[in-house]
Amino acid sequence: MSTNIRINGDRLWQSLMRLAEIGATEKGGVCRLALTDLDREARDLFVSWCKDAGCTVTIDKMGNIFARRAGRDNSLPPIMTGSHLDTQPTGGKFDGAYGVLAGLEVIRTLNDHGAETQAPVEVVAWTNEEGSRFAPAMVASGVFGGAFDLEYALSRADTEGKTMGEELKRIGYFGDQEVGGRKVGAFFEAHIEQGPILEAEKKQVGVVQGVQGIRWYEIVVTGQEAHAGPTPMKRRKDALVGAARMVGHVNRIGLEHQPYACATVGMMQVSPNSRNTIPGKVFFTVDFRHPDEAILNKMDAALRKACEDEARAIGLSLDLKEIWYSPPVKFARECVSAVEGAAKSLGYAHMPIISGAGHDAVYLSRVAPTAMVFVPCEDGISHNEIENASKDDVAAGCDVLLRAMIERANAPA
Ligand SMILES: [Zn+2]
C-alpha cells in the first residue's frame, strides 16, 4: 500500500464546521453539554457519517460510540483513535470534536484509496469528557480504562439530579456492549494543544510525550480573631498574613522547577472576612502540576516545610491535606515514535510536548499503548467560544494521525 496517501483537509474542515453548527453560540463557539438533546444530535450525525463510510457502529453501556473499519485480520485488536463530542458551556469548535473527526477523516481517506490495513481501525467518541455537566471528567473513558466502576459512572448526577444512566437512556445511547474488557492494539488521540507553546515555537505538530501529574491540596490556617484597632501588631496571630506568605511560597516552588512546573492557588476563603477584624481562619487550595513524579514529590516536601515554617513563625495552627493525586502519564514508546516518525517523514515542523490538561488518552494508556498528536490553537486559548485553529494545522495533525495509525495497524503483532 502506498504510504504517501494524504487526508482531505477540505473535507475535514467542512465536517468540523458542520458539527459546530450543533449547539453553535452567538460568539462563534459551541455549547453542547454531555447527554443533552444537542449531544444526541451530534452523535446521530457522527454515526450517520461513520455508516456512510462503511463502518460497523457499536455503542457500549457508557454511550461510547465505536465505528470500526475492518482490517485484513480481524482477530487482531483494533488500532483506535478518537476523542469527545461534548463541550464546555462556553466551549469552542475544536476541543474534542477535532479528535473524533480526524479519526473519521482517517477512515474516509483509507476508503478513498482502497487501502487495507492488517489490523482493524476504530474511531471512538467518548461520553462526557469535559465533566462540566457530570463530574468527574473523562468518566466514560475512565470506565473503559478500569479507573471507575460502571455503576459509579452511571449514577453520576447533574445539578438537577438527573443521572448519566437516565440521560443515556433518554437520548437512546445506552448501548448493549460491555465497557472495555477487550484488547486495543494502540490508541491515538489528536487534540488542539490548549496552550501557547506550539504557536510560539512555530511548530505545526506536537509529539505528546505524556501528561503531567497533578496534586491538589486543601489548607486551613487558624490564628486568632481580634479587633483591628486595639490589637498591637506584635501580638497578632493573623491567619491571612500566614496564608499570604504561603501563597508566595507556592509561587516560588513553581518557579524553582521550571520549565514544566505549574503551581497555583486559585481559591481562598477568609474568615470572618470583615475589614476591622484580624482574620482568624483562612482556607485555600493548591494545585501543583509536573510531568515527573520525583519532582512533584520534591514540590510536595517544599510546600509542607514552607507552610509549617510560616505557621510556626506567626503562631498559627496548620491543617494541610492532599485531597487528590493524579500521577504523571508517560505514553508508550512505540506510539510516540510512530507519531514522531510520521511528522518527520511528512515534513511538518514538530516538537516534543507534555500535555498540561487531562484527556481521554490518560485512561486509555492504562489498557493500551497510547500517544497523542497536538496541533496549535490560536493564542493558546480553549474552553472559550473564541477557541480557534487553522485549517492547515488541523490537516497536518490529521495526516500525522493517519500515518501513525497505518504504521501501527500494519506492525507485526
Ligand atoms: Zn478535549
GROMACS .gro file of C-alpha atoms and ligand atoms in nm:
model
  414
    1MET     CA    1   0.000   0.000   0.000
    2SER     CA    2   0.117   0.349  -0.077
    3THR     CA    3   0.250   0.519   0.233
    4ASN     CA    4   0.217   0.857   0.066
    5ILE     CA    5  -0.157   0.899   0.096
    6ARG     CA    6  -0.280   1.224   0.249
    7ILE     CA    7  -0.603   1.317   0.420
    8ASN     CA    8  -0.851   1.559   0.260
    9GLY     CA    9  -0.811   1.885   0.452
   10ASP     CA   10  -1.117   2.049   0.294
   11ARG     CA   11  -1.343   1.760   0.388
   12LEU     CA   12  -1.208   1.754   0.745
   13TRP     CA   13  -1.264   2.129   0.781
   14GLN     CA   14  -1.617   2.111   0.638
   15SER     CA   15  -1.705   1.831   0.880
   16LEU     CA   16  -1.570   2.034   1.174
   17MET     CA   17  -1.776   2.338   1.069
   18ARG     CA   18  -2.090   2.129   1.012
   19LEU     CA   19  -2.060   1.966   1.356
   20ALA     CA   20  -2.002   2.308   1.517
   21GLU     CA   21  -2.349   2.416   1.398
   22ILE     CA   22  -2.496   2.182   1.659
   23GLY     CA   23  -2.503   2.395   1.974
   24ALA     CA   24  -2.348   2.697   1.800
   25THR     CA   25  -2.333   3.011   2.017
   26GLU     CA   26  -2.360   3.372   1.906
   27LYS     CA   27  -1.994   3.438   1.977
   28GLY     CA   28  -1.883   3.161   1.740
   29GLY     CA   29  -1.838   2.889   1.999
   30VAL     CA   30  -2.029   2.574   2.086
   31CYS     CA   31  -2.239   2.477   2.389
   32ARG     CA   32  -2.310   2.106   2.365
   33LEU     CA   33  -2.318   1.957   2.711
   34ALA     CA   34  -2.296   1.581   2.757
   35LEU     CA   35  -2.617   1.379   2.704
   36THR     CA   36  -2.836   1.676   2.614
   37ASP     CA   37  -3.057   1.681   2.303
   38LEU     CA   38  -2.777   1.866   2.125
   39ASP     CA   39  -2.529   1.593   2.219
   40ARG     CA   40  -2.776   1.339   2.075
   41GLU     CA   41  -2.794   1.540   1.751
   42ALA     CA   42  -2.414   1.547   1.725
   43ARG     CA   43  -2.393   1.174   1.798
   44ASP     CA   44  -2.658   1.097   1.536
   45LEU     CA   45  -2.466   1.297   1.275
   46PHE     CA   46  -2.137   1.126   1.364
   47VAL     CA   47  -2.298   0.781   1.349
   48SER     CA   48  -2.454   0.857   1.009
   49TRP     CA   49  -2.116   0.973   0.875
   50CYS     CA   50  -1.950   0.656   1.005
   51LYS     CA   51  -2.214   0.435   0.847
   52ASP     CA   52  -2.175   0.624   0.518
   53ALA     CA   53  -1.803   0.544   0.542
   54GLY     CA   54  -1.888   0.174   0.564
   55CYS     CA   55  -1.810   0.132   0.933
   56THR     CA   56  -1.976  -0.104   1.177
   57VAL     CA   57  -2.104   0.105   1.468
   58THR     CA   58  -2.139  -0.029   1.822
   59ILE     CA   59  -2.232   0.151   2.143
   60ASP     CA   60  -2.140   0.048   2.496
   61LYS     CA   61  -2.318   0.094   2.829
   62MET     CA   62  -2.142   0.428   2.885
   63GLY     CA   63  -2.268   0.555   2.548
   64ASN     CA   64  -1.920   0.543   2.397
   65ILE     CA   65  -1.958   0.507   2.019
   66PHE     CA   66  -1.715   0.284   1.826
   67ALA     CA   67  -1.701   0.286   1.445
   68ARG     CA   68  -1.492   0.003   1.306
   69ARG     CA   69  -1.332  -0.037   0.964
   70ALA     CA   70  -1.237  -0.398   0.907
   71GLY     CA   71  -0.876  -0.500   0.856
   72ARG     CA   72  -0.731  -0.798   0.673
   73ASP     CA   73  -0.705  -0.988   1.003
   74ASN     CA   74  -1.000  -0.905   1.224
   75SER     CA   75  -0.878  -1.126   1.503
   76LEU     CA   76  -0.615  -0.858   1.573
   77PRO     CA   77  -0.701  -0.590   1.831
   78PRO     CA   78  -0.804  -0.262   1.664
   79ILE     CA   79  -0.587   0.044   1.625
   80MET     CA   80  -0.814   0.304   1.784
   81THR     CA   81  -0.840   0.682   1.775
   82GLY     CA   82  -1.090   0.937   1.895
   83SER     CA   83  -1.186   1.200   2.149
   84HIS     CA   84  -1.516   1.351   2.263
   85LEU     CA   85  -1.821   1.534   2.121
   86ASP     CA   86  -1.933   1.712   2.440
   87THR     CA   87  -1.815   2.068   2.511
   88GLN     CA   88  -1.784   2.316   2.795
   89PRO     CA   89  -2.083   2.555   2.837
   90THR     CA   90  -1.875   2.821   2.661
   91GLY     CA   91  -1.670   2.582   2.452
   92GLY     CA   92  -1.519   2.601   2.106
   93LYS     CA   93  -1.540   2.417   1.775
   94PHE     CA   94  -1.223   2.207   1.813
   95ASP     CA   95  -1.177   2.069   2.166
   96GLY     CA   96  -1.279   1.704   2.134
   97ALA     CA   97  -1.458   1.740   1.800
   98TYR     CA   98  -1.124   1.758   1.622
   99GLY     CA   99  -1.004   1.424   1.760
  100VAL     CA  100  -1.328   1.248   1.665
  101LEU     CA  101  -1.349   1.394   1.315
  102ALA     CA  102  -0.977   1.348   1.248
  103GLY     CA  103  -1.038   0.979   1.318
  104LEU     CA  104  -1.332   0.975   1.077
  105GLU     CA  105  -1.116   1.151   0.816
  106VAL     CA  106  -0.851   0.878   0.856
  107ILE     CA  107  -1.117   0.618   0.771
  108ARG     CA  108  -1.257   0.822   0.481
  109THR     CA  109  -0.903   0.860   0.341
  110LEU     CA  110  -0.831   0.487   0.367
  111ASN     CA  111  -1.159   0.432   0.179
  112ASP     CA  112  -1.067   0.687  -0.092
  113HIS     CA  113  -0.751   0.492  -0.166
  114GLY     CA  114  -0.897   0.145  -0.119
  115ALA     CA  115  -0.620   0.100   0.137
  116GLU     CA  116  -0.628  -0.211   0.352
  117THR     CA  117  -0.475  -0.236   0.697
  118GLN     CA  118  -0.369  -0.554   0.870
  119ALA     CA  119  -0.550  -0.476   1.197
  120PRO     CA  120  -0.894  -0.315   1.201
  121VAL     CA  121  -0.916   0.059   1.263
  122GLU     CA  122  -1.169   0.215   1.500
  123VAL     CA  123  -1.276   0.570   1.572
  124VAL     CA  124  -1.444   0.637   1.906
  125ALA     CA  125  -1.645   0.921   2.059
  126TRP     CA  126  -1.608   0.903   2.439
  127THR     CA  127  -1.902   1.021   2.654
  128ASN     CA  128  -1.877   1.319   2.892
  129GLU     CA  129  -1.508   1.403   2.870
  130GLU     CA  130  -1.547   1.760   2.989
  131GLY     CA  131  -1.703   1.680   3.323
  132SER     CA  132  -1.893   2.007   3.323
  133ARG     CA  133  -2.243   1.854   3.334
  134PHE     CA  134  -2.143   1.532   3.516
  135ALA     CA  135  -1.830   1.519   3.735
  136PRO     CA  136  -1.573   1.372   3.719
  137ALA     CA  137  -1.425   1.449   3.379
  138MET     CA  138  -1.323   1.170   3.137
  139VAL     CA  139  -1.551   0.935   3.326
  140ALA     CA  140  -1.654   0.710   3.034
  141SER     CA  141  -1.302   0.652   2.902
  142GLY     CA  142  -1.218   0.605   3.271
  143VAL     CA  143  -1.461   0.312   3.294
  144PHE     CA  144  -1.313   0.169   2.973
  145GLY     CA  145  -0.965   0.203   3.123
  146GLY     CA  146  -1.067   0.044   3.454
  147ALA     CA  147  -1.035   0.358   3.667
  148PHE     CA  148  -1.406   0.375   3.762
  149ASP     CA  149  -1.686   0.122   3.811
  150LEU     CA  150  -1.971   0.127   3.560
  151GLU     CA  151  -2.230   0.164   3.838
  152TYR     CA  152  -2.045   0.459   3.986
  153ALA     CA  153  -2.023   0.633   3.648
  154LEU     CA  154  -2.388   0.575   3.553
  155SER     CA  155  -2.502   0.716   3.888
  156ARG     CA  156  -2.319   1.050   3.847
  157ALA     CA  157  -2.584   1.324   3.853
  158ASP     CA  158  -2.608   1.675   3.714
  159THR     CA  159  -2.720   1.974   3.924
  160GLU     CA  160  -3.085   1.880   3.863
  161GLY     CA  161  -3.028   1.528   3.992
  162LYS     CA  162  -3.052   1.358   3.650
  163THR     CA  163  -2.805   1.070   3.629
  164MET     CA  164  -2.584   0.972   3.338
  165GLY     CA  165  -2.763   0.637   3.319
  166GLU     CA  166  -3.107   0.802   3.288
  167GLU     CA  167  -2.988   1.056   3.037
  168LEU     CA  168  -2.811   0.793   2.823
  169LYS     CA  169  -3.140   0.600   2.804
  170ARG     CA  170  -3.341   0.914   2.733
  171ILE     CA  171  -3.129   1.009   2.430
  172GLY     CA  172  -3.107   0.648   2.307
  173TYR     CA  173  -2.735   0.595   2.365
  174PHE     CA  174  -2.734   0.340   2.646
  175GLY     CA  175  -2.572   0.070   2.433
  176ASP     CA  176  -2.558  -0.306   2.470
  177GLN     CA  177  -2.179  -0.358   2.466
  178GLU     CA  178  -1.984  -0.407   2.789
  179VAL     CA  179  -1.748  -0.117   2.863
  180GLY     CA  180  -1.384  -0.209   2.798
  181GLY     CA  181  -1.253  -0.553   2.882
  182ARG     CA  182  -1.128  -0.600   2.529
  183LYS     CA  183  -0.785  -0.562   2.374
  184VAL     CA  184  -0.688  -0.240   2.197
  185GLY     CA  185  -0.376  -0.259   1.978
  186ALA     CA  186  -0.298   0.111   2.020
  187PHE     CA  187  -0.483   0.432   2.099
  188PHE     CA  188  -0.408   0.769   1.941
  189GLU     CA  189  -0.583   1.098   2.021
  190ALA     CA  190  -0.549   1.412   1.810
  191HIS     CA  191  -0.628   1.731   2.001
  192ILE     CA  192  -0.568   2.104   1.996
  193GLU     CA  193  -0.285   2.191   2.233
  194GLN     CA  194  -0.498   2.420   2.456
  195GLY     CA  195  -0.178   2.606   2.539
  196PRO     CA  196   0.053   2.857   2.367
  197ILE     CA  197   0.373   2.656   2.311
  198LEU     CA  198   0.338   2.521   1.955
  199GLU     CA  199   0.222   2.858   1.824
  200ALA     CA  200   0.512   3.039   1.993
  201GLU     CA  201   0.763   2.783   1.863
  202LYS     CA  202   0.608   2.790   1.514
  203LYS     CA  203   0.552   2.413   1.507
  204GLN     CA  204   0.252   2.252   1.336
  205VAL     CA  205   0.264   1.927   1.529
  206GLY     CA  206   0.327   1.844   1.894
  207VAL     CA  207   0.451   1.492   1.963
  208VAL     CA  208   0.296   1.440   2.305
  209GLN     CA  209   0.528   1.250   2.539
  210GLY     CA  210   0.287   1.224   2.829
  211VAL     CA  211   0.054   1.410   3.061
  212GLN     CA  212   0.169   1.590   3.370
  213GLY     CA  213   0.081   1.470   3.717
  214ILE     CA  214  -0.146   1.674   3.943
  215ARG     CA  215  -0.154   1.713   4.323
  216TRP     CA  216  -0.437   1.902   4.487
  217TYR     CA  217  -0.423   2.031   4.846
  218GLU     CA  218  -0.665   2.197   5.084
  219ILE     CA  219  -0.505   2.405   5.355
  220VAL     CA  220  -0.662   2.561   5.664
  221VAL     CA  221  -0.461   2.814   5.863
  222THR     CA  222  -0.603   2.910   6.202
  223GLY     CA  223  -0.494   3.205   6.415
  224GLN     CA  224  -0.696   3.431   6.639
  225GLU     CA  225  -0.963   3.683   6.555
  226ALA     CA  226  -0.911   4.019   6.724
  227HIS     CA  227  -1.003   4.384   6.686
  228ALA     CA  228  -0.807   4.559   6.409
  229GLY     CA  229  -0.761   4.872   6.624
  230PRO     CA  230  -0.662   4.786   6.982
  231THR     CA  231  -0.451   4.475   6.899
  232PRO     CA  232  -0.082   4.570   6.863
  233MET     CA  233   0.098   4.430   6.558
  234LYS     CA  234   0.336   4.222   6.769
  235ARG     CA  235   0.054   4.037   6.950
  236ARG     CA  236  -0.134   3.925   6.641
  237LYS     CA  237  -0.197   3.573   6.512
  238ASP     CA  238  -0.313   3.683   6.169
  239ALA     CA  239  -0.416   3.378   5.965
  240LEU     CA  240  -0.427   3.575   5.641
  241VAL     CA  241  -0.072   3.705   5.680
  242GLY     CA  242   0.040   3.343   5.722
  243ALA     CA  243  -0.168   3.226   5.425
  244ALA     CA  244  -0.037   3.511   5.209
  245ARG     CA  245   0.323   3.410   5.282
  246MET     CA  246   0.232   3.050   5.195
  247VAL     CA  247   0.086   3.164   4.862
  248GLY     CA  248   0.421   3.332   4.795
  249HIS     CA  249   0.596   3.001   4.861
  250VAL     CA  250   0.360   2.814   4.625
  251ASN     CA  251   0.458   3.056   4.350
  252ARG     CA  252   0.829   3.028   4.437
  253ILE     CA  253   0.814   2.646   4.431
  254GLY     CA  254   0.657   2.660   4.085
  255LEU     CA  255   0.926   2.899   3.960
  256GLU     CA  256   1.204   2.684   4.108
  257HIS     CA  257   1.101   2.382   3.900
  258GLN     CA  258   1.081   2.529   3.553
  259PRO     CA  259   1.030   2.470   3.264
  260TYR     CA  260   0.745   2.231   3.345
  261ALA     CA  261   0.614   2.303   3.694
  262CYS     CA  262   0.283   2.483   3.747
  263ALA     CA  263   0.180   2.596   4.095
  264THR     CA  264  -0.147   2.775   4.161
  265VAL     CA  265  -0.357   2.899   4.450
  266GLY     CA  266  -0.694   2.951   4.284
  267MET     CA  267  -0.931   2.972   4.578
  268MET     CA  268  -0.916   3.142   4.918
  269GLN     CA  269  -1.177   3.197   5.187
  270VAL     CA  270  -1.101   3.442   5.465
  271SER     CA  271  -1.291   3.426   5.790
  272PRO     CA  272  -1.466   3.625   5.921
  273ASN     CA  273  -1.389   3.846   5.616
  274SER     CA  274  -1.455   4.169   5.798
  275ARG     CA  275  -1.246   4.480   5.741
  276ASN     CA  276  -1.185   4.561   6.105
  277THR     CA  277  -1.127   4.211   6.239
  278ILE     CA  278  -0.790   4.034   6.218
  279PRO     CA  279  -0.859   3.716   6.015
  280GLY     CA  280  -0.878   3.413   6.243
  281LYS     CA  281  -0.906   3.147   5.977
  282VAL     CA  282  -0.815   3.106   5.610
  283PHE     CA  283  -0.895   2.819   5.375
  284PHE     CA  284  -0.711   2.793   5.043
  285THR     CA  285  -0.634   2.541   4.772
  286VAL     CA  286  -0.309   2.449   4.597
  287ASP     CA  287  -0.278   2.291   4.251
  288PHE     CA  288   0.068   2.150   4.163
  289ARG     CA  289   0.148   2.001   3.822
  290HIS     CA  290   0.461   1.843   3.680
  291PRO     CA  291   0.534   1.558   3.434
  292ASP     CA  292   0.794   1.397   3.664
  293GLU     CA  293   0.678   1.218   3.977
  294ALA     CA  294   1.010   1.273   4.158
  295ILE     CA  295   0.985   1.650   4.111
  296LEU     CA  296   0.621   1.652   4.220
  297ASN     CA  297   0.740   1.480   4.538
  298LYS     CA  298   1.004   1.750   4.589
  299MET     CA  299   0.742   2.019   4.539
  300ASP     CA  300   0.523   1.842   4.793
  301ALA     CA  301   0.802   1.836   5.052
  302ALA     CA  302   0.888   2.202   4.987
  303LEU     CA  303   0.524   2.305   5.031
  304ARG     CA  304   0.487   2.121   5.362
  305LYS     CA  305   0.809   2.266   5.502
  306ALA     CA  306   0.732   2.623   5.393
  307CYS     CA  307   0.379   2.613   5.536
  308GLU     CA  308   0.498   2.467   5.868
  309ASP     CA  309   0.775   2.729   5.898
  310GLU     CA  310   0.542   3.020   5.827
  311ALA     CA  311   0.273   2.888   6.062
  312ARG     CA  312   0.526   2.848   6.343
  313ALA     CA  313   0.669   3.197   6.289
  314ILE     CA  314   0.330   3.358   6.349
  315GLY     CA  315   0.195   3.107   6.600
  316LEU     CA  316  -0.076   2.968   6.372
  317SER     CA  317  -0.208   2.615   6.352
  318LEU     CA  318  -0.188   2.442   6.016
  319ASP     CA  319  -0.404   2.171   5.861
  320LEU     CA  320  -0.261   2.067   5.524
  321LYS     CA  321  -0.437   1.785   5.335
  322GLU     CA  322  -0.358   1.635   4.999
  323ILE     CA  323  -0.703   1.559   4.852
  324TRP     CA  324  -0.620   1.427   4.502
  325TYR     CA  325  -0.322   1.283   4.322
  326SER     CA  326  -0.323   1.201   3.952
  327PRO     CA  327   0.017   1.051   3.868
  328PRO     CA  328   0.207   1.164   3.557
  329VAL     CA  329   0.149   0.955   3.244
  330LYS     CA  330   0.431   0.855   3.009
  331PHE     CA  331   0.299   0.748   2.671
  332ALA     CA  332   0.411   0.425   2.502
  333ARG     CA  333   0.745   0.446   2.324
  334GLU     CA  334   0.626   0.271   2.006
  335CYS     CA  335   0.324   0.500   1.970
  336VAL     CA  336   0.518   0.820   2.041
  337SER     CA  337   0.777   0.707   1.785
  338ALA     CA  338   0.503   0.640   1.530
  339VAL     CA  339   0.377   0.998   1.573
  340GLU     CA  340   0.725   1.148   1.561
  341GLY     CA  341   0.825   0.940   1.259
  342ALA     CA  342   0.507   1.040   1.076
  343ALA     CA  343   0.563   1.412   1.143
  344LYS     CA  344   0.923   1.381   1.027
  345SER     CA  345   0.850   1.190   0.707
  346LEU     CA  346   0.566   1.428   0.618
  347GLY     CA  347   0.799   1.725   0.668
  348TYR     CA  348   0.587   1.903   0.929
  349ALA     CA  349   0.768   2.121   1.184
  350HIS     CA  350   0.724   1.934   1.511
  351MET     CA  351   0.847   1.917   1.869
  352PRO     CA  352   0.805   1.702   2.178
  353ILE     CA  353   0.549   1.841   2.421
  354ILE     CA  354   0.384   1.749   2.753
  355SER     CA  355   0.009   1.781   2.792
  356GLY     CA  356  -0.095   2.020   3.066
  357ALA     CA  357  -0.458   1.908   3.056
  358GLY     CA  358  -0.624   1.572   3.112
  359HIS     CA  359  -0.759   1.380   2.810
  360ASP     CA  360  -0.937   1.050   2.741
  361ALA     CA  361  -0.593   0.920   2.633
  362VAL     CA  362  -0.484   0.929   3.000
  363TYR     CA  363  -0.727   0.649   3.091
  364LEU     CA  364  -0.669   0.460   2.766
  365SER     CA  365  -0.298   0.449   2.848
  366ARG     CA  366  -0.387   0.217   3.138
  367VAL     CA  367  -0.506  -0.053   2.898
  368ALA     CA  368  -0.337   0.015   2.563
  369PRO     CA  369  -0.016   0.160   2.419
  370THR     CA  370  -0.114   0.524   2.372
  371ALA     CA  371   0.007   0.855   2.228
  372MET     CA  372  -0.135   1.193   2.129
  373VAL     CA  373  -0.091   1.440   1.843
  374PHE     CA  374  -0.126   1.810   1.926
  375VAL     CA  375  -0.190   2.094   1.682
  376PRO     CA  376  -0.161   2.465   1.772
  377CYS     CA  377  -0.461   2.670   1.875
  378GLU     CA  378  -0.479   3.046   1.837
  379ASP     CA  379  -0.322   3.233   2.131
  380GLY     CA  380  -0.331   2.906   2.324
  381ILE     CA  381  -0.695   2.967   2.417
  382SER     CA  382  -0.953   2.693   2.466
  383HIS     CA  383  -1.255   2.625   2.686
  384ASN     CA  384  -1.365   2.952   2.531
  385GLU     CA  385  -1.600   3.043   2.248
  386ILE     CA  386  -1.316   3.217   2.061
  387GLU     CA  387  -1.110   2.895   2.053
  388ASN     CA  388  -0.962   2.870   1.702
  389ALA     CA  389  -0.724   2.658   1.496
  390SER     CA  390  -0.604   2.687   1.137
  391LYS     CA  391  -0.723   2.464   0.856
  392ASP     CA  392  -0.364   2.380   0.760
  393ASP     CA  393  -0.267   2.284   1.113
  394VAL     CA  394  -0.566   2.056   1.174
  395ALA     CA  395  -0.496   1.891   0.838
  396ALA     CA  396  -0.127   1.842   0.928
  397GLY     CA  397  -0.219   1.679   1.260
  398CYS     CA  398  -0.466   1.450   1.083
  399ASP     CA  399  -0.203   1.347   0.826
  400VAL     CA  400   0.028   1.255   1.111
  401LEU     CA  401  -0.254   1.059   1.278
  402LEU     CA  402  -0.325   0.871   0.953
  403ARG     CA  403   0.036   0.773   0.902
  404ALA     CA  404   0.095   0.673   1.264
  405MET     CA  405  -0.221   0.460   1.264
  406ILE     CA  406  -0.129   0.287   0.937
  407GLU     CA  407   0.213   0.209   1.081
  408ARG     CA  408   0.072   0.052   1.398
  409ALA     CA  409  -0.211  -0.126   1.210
  410ASN     CA  410   0.046  -0.293   0.986
  411ALA     CA  411   0.311  -0.355   1.252
  412PRO     CA  412   0.389  -0.722   1.311
  413ALA     CA  413   0.178  -0.833   1.607
  414ZN      ZN  414  -1.084   1.779   2.495
   0.00000   0.00000   0.00000
